[in-house]
mmCIF file with all atom_site columns, C-alpha atoms in Angstrom:
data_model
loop_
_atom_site.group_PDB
_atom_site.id
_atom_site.type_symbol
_atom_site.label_atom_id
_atom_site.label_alt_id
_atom_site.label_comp_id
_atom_site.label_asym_id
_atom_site.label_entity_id
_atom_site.label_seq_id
_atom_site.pdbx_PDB_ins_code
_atom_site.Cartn_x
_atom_site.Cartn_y
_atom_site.Cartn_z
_atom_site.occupancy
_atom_site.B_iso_or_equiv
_atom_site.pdbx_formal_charge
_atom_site.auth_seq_id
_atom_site.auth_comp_id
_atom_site.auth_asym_id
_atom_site.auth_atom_id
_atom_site.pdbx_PDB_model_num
ATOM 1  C CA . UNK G 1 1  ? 117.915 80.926  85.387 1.00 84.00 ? 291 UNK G CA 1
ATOM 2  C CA . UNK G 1 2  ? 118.396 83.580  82.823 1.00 91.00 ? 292 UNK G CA 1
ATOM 3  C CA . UNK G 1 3  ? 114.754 83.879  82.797 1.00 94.00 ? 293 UNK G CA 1
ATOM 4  C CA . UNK G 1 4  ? 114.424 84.573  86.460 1.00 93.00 ? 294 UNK G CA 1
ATOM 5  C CA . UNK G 1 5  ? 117.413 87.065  86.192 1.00 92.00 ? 295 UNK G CA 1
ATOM 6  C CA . UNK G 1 6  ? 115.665 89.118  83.849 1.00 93.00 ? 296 UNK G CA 1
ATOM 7  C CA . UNK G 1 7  ? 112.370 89.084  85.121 1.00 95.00 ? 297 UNK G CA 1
ATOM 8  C CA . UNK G 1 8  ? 114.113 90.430  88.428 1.00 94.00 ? 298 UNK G CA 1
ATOM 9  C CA . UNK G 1 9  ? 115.802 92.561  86.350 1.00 95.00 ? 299 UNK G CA 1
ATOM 10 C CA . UNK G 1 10 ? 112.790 93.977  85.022 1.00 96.00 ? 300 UNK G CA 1
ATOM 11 C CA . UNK G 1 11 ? 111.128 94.022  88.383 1.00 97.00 ? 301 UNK G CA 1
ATOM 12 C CA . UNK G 1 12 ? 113.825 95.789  89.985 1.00 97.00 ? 302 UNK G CA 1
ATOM 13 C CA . UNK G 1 13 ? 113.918 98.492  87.046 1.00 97.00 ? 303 UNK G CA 1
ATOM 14 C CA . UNK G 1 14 ? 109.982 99.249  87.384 1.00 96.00 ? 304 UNK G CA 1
ATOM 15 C CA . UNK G 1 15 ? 110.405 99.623  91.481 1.00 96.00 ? 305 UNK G CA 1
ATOM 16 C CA . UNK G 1 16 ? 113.261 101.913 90.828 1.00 97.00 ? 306 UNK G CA 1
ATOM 17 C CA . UNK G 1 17 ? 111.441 103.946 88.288 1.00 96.00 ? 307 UNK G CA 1
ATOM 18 C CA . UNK G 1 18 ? 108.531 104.248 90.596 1.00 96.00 ? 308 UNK G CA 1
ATOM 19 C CA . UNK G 1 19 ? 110.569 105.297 93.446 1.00 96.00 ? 309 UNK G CA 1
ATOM 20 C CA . UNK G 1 20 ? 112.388 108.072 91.578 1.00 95.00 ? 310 UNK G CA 1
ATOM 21 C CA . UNK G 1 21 ? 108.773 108.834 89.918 1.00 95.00 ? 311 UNK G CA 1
ATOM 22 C CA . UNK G 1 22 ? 107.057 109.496 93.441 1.00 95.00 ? 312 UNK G CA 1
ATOM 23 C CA . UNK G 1 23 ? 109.777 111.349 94.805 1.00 95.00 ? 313 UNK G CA 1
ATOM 24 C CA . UNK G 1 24 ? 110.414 113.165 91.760 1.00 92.00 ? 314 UNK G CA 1
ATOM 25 C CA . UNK G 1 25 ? 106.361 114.204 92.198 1.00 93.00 ? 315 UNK G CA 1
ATOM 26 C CA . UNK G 1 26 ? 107.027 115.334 95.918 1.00 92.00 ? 316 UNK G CA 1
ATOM 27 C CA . UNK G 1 27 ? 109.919 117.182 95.229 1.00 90.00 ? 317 UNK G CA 1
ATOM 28 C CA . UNK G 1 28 ? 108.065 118.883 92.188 1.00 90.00 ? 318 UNK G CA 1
ATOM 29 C CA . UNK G 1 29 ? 105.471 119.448 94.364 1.00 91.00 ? 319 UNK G CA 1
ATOM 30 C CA . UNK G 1 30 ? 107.349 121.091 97.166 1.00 91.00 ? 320 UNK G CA 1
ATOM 31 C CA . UNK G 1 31 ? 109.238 123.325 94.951 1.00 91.00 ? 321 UNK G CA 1
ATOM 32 C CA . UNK G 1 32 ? 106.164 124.623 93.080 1.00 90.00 ? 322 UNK G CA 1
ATOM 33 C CA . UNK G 1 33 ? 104.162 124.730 96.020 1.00 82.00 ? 323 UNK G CA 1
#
């Protein structure tokens, strides 16, 4: 189980990241442009 709980973990982490990534890019974007 403690397996599973960190892969999710880890899982969770990376869609978070790329989420606040993306919109990090768009708001960048709409800023500069």
């Amino acid at each position: 189980g403690s397996v599973l709980a960190c892969m999710g973990g880890v899982l969770l982490a990376g869609c978070i990241m790329g989420v606040l990534s993306t919109l990090g890019i768009s708001a960048f974007g709409a800023i500069a442009g």
